[in-house]
mmCIF file of C-alpha atoms in Angstrom:
data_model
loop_
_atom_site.group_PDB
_atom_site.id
_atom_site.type_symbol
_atom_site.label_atom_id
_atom_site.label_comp_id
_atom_site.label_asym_id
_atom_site.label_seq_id
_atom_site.Cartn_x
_atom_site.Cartn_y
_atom_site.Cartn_z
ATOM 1 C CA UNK A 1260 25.498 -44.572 -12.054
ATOM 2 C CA UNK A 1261 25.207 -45.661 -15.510
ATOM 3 C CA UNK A 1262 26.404 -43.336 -18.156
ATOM 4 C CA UNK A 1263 22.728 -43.559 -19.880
ATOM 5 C CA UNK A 1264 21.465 -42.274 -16.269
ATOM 6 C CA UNK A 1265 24.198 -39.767 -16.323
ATOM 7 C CA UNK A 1266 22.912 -38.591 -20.133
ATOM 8 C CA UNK A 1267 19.257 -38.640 -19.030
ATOM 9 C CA UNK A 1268 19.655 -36.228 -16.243
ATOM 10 C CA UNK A 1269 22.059 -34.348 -17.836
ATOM 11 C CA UNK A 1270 19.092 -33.568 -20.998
ATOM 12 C CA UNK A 1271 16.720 -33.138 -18.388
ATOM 13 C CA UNK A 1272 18.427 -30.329 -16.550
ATOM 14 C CA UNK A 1273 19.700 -28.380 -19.791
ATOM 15 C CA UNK A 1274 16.671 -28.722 -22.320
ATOM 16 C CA UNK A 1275 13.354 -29.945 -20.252
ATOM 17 C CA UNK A 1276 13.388 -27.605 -17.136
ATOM 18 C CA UNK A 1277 13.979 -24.516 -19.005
ATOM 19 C CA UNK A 1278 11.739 -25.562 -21.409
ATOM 20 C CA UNK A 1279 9.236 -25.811 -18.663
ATOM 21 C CA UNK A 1280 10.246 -21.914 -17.104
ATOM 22 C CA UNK A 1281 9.259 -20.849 -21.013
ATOM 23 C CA UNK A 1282 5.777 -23.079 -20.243
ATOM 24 C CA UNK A 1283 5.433 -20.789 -17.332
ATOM 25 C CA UNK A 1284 5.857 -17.540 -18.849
ATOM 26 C CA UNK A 1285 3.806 -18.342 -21.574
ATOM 27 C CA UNK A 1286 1.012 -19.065 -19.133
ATOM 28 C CA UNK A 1287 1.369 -15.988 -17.245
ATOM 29 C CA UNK A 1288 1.655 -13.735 -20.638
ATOM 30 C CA UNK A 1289 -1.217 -15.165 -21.858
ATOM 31 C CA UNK A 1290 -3.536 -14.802 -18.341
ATOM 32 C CA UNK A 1291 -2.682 -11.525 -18.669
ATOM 33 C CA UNK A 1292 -3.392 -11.337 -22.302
ATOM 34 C CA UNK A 1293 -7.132 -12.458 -21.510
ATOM 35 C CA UNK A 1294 -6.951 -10.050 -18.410
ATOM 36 C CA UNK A 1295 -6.472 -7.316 -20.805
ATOM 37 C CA UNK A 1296 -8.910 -8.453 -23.376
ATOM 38 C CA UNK A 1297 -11.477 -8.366 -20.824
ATOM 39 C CA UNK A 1298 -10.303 -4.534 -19.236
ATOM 40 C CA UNK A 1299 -10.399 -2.990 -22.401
ATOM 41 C CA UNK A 1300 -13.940 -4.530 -23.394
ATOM 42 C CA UNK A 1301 -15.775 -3.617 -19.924
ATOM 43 C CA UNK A 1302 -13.449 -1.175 -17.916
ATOM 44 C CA UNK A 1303 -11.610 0.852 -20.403
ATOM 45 C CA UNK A 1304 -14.499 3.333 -21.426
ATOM 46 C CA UNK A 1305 -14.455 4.809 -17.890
ATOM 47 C CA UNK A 1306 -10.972 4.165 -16.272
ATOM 48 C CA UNK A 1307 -8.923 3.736 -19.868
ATOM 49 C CA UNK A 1308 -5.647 2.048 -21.050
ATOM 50 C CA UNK A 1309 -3.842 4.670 -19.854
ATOM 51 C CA UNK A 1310 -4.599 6.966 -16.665
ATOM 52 C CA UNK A 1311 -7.426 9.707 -17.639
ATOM 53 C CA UNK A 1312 -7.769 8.150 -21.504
ATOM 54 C CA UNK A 1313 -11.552 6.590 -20.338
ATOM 55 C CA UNK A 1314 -13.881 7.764 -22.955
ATOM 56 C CA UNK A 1315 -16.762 8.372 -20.626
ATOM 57 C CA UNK A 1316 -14.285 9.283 -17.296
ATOM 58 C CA UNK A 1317 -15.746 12.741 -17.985
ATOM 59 C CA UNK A 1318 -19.159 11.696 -18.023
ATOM 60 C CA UNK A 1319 -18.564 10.443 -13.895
ATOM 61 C CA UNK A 1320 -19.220 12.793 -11.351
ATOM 62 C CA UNK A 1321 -16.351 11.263 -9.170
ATOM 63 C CA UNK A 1322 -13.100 10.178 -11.209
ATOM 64 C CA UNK A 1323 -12.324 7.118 -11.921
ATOM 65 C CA UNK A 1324 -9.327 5.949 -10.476
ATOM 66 C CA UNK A 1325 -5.925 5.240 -11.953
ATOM 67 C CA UNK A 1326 -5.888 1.584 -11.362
ATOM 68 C CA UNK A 1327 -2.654 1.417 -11.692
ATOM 69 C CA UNK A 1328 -2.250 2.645 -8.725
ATOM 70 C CA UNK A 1329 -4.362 0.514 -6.795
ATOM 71 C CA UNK A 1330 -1.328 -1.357 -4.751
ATOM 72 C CA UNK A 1331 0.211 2.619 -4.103
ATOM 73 C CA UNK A 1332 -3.004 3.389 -2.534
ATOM 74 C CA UNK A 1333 -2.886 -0.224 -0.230
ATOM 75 C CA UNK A 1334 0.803 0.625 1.362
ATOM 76 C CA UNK A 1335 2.741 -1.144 -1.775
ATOM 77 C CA UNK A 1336 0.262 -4.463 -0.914
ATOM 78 C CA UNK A 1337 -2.237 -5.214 -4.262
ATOM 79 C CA UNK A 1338 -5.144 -6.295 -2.700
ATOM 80 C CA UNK A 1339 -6.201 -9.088 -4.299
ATOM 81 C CA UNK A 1340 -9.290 -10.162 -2.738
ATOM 82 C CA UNK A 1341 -10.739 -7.019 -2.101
ATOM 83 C CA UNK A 1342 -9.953 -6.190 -6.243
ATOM 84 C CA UNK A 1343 -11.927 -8.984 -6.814
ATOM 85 C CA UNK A 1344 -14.893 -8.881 -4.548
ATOM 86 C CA UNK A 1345 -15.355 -5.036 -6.150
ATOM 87 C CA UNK A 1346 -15.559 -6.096 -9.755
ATOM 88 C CA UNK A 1347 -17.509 -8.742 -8.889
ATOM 89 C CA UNK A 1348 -19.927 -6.584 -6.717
ATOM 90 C CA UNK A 1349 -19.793 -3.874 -7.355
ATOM 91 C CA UNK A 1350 -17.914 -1.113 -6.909
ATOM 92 C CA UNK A 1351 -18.158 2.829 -4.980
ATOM 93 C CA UNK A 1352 -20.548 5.568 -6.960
ATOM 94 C CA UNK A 1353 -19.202 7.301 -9.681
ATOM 95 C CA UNK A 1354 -21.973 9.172 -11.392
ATOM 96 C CA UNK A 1355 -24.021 10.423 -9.184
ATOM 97 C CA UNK A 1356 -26.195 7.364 -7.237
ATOM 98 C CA UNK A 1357 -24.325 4.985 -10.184
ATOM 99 C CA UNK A 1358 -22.362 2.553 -8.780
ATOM 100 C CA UNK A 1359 -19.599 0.176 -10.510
ATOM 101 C CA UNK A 1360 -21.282 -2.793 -12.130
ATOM 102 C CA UNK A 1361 -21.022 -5.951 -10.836
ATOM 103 C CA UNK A 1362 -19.741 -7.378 -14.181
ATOM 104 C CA UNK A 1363 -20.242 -11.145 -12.497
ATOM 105 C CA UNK A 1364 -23.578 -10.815 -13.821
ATOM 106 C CA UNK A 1365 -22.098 -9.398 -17.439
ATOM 107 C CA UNK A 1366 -19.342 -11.937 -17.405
ATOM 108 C CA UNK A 1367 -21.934 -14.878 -16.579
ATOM 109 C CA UNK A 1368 -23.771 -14.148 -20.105
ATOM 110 C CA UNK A 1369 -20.754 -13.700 -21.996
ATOM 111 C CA UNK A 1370 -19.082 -16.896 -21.025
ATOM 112 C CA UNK A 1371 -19.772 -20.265 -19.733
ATOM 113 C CA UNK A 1372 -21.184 -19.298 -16.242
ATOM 114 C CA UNK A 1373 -18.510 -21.647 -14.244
ATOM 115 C CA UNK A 1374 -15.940 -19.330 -16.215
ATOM 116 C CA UNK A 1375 -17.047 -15.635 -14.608
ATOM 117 C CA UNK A 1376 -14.510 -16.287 -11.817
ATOM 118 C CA UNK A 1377 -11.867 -17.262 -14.088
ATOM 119 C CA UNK A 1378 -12.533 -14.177 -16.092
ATOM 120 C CA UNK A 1379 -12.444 -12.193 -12.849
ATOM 121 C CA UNK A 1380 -9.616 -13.790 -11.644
ATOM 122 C CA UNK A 1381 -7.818 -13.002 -15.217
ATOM 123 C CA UNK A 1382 -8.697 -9.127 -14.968
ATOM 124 C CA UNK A 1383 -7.514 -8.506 -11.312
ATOM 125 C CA UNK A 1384 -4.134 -10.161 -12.729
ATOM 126 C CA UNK A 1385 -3.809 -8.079 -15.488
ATOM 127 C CA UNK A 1386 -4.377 -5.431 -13.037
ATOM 128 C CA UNK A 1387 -1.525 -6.422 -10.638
ATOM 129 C CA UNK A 1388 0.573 -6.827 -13.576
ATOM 130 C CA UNK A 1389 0.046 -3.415 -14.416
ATOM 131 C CA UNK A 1390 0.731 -1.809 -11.055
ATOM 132 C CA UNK A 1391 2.712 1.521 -11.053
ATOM 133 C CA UNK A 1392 6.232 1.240 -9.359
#
């Protein structure tokens, strides 16, 4: 092997790959930056930053759960899917015959309609990333 081969992997494995692991971190901090952008414009008010801190939690005639805890709750497993298919749904009644919103139809107006899933997909990882040990 030539000793310009030699150099060329040698600057590949000590300043391009972890230079690429920092890409990828970045990435993830910043899906869950939008995932948390979202939660605190539409789910805050009722299930809040922090458990019990929802502004209108005591407004609900059910409480509204600690989603942090959602994984706790599904034997350790975060349940992706089904986290999904609720927000975008709908969710289980929490004042009186009130139901969750389906915040598809909230997201679609908001942003580019082919972009609801994305911002779906964005809050249920901010949620997972947020999971109670």
């Amino acid at each position: 092997m030539t000793t310009v081969r030699v150099l060329s992997l040698i600057f590949v494995s000590l300043v391009l790959l972890p230079a690429a692991d920092v890409g990828a971190e970045d990435a993830d901090a910043y899906r869950v930056e939008l995932g948390k952008m979202t939660y605190r414009t539409y789910c805050a008010l009722c299930h809040g930053m922090a458990p019990d801190t929802g502004l209108f939690a005591d407004a609900l005639k059910k409480p509204a759960p600690d989603l942090t805890q959602i994984a706790k709750r599904n034997g350790g497993m975060f349940p992706e899917e089904r986290v999904k298919a609720i927000i975008r749904d709908g969710g289980v009644s929490g004042h009186g015959t009130m139901r969750l919103l389906s915040w598809e139809r909230y997201f679609r107006q908001d942003t580019p309609p082919e972009h609801a899933d994305e911002v779906i997909d964005n809050v249920t990882y901010y949620l997972q990333k947020h999971q109670a040990p």
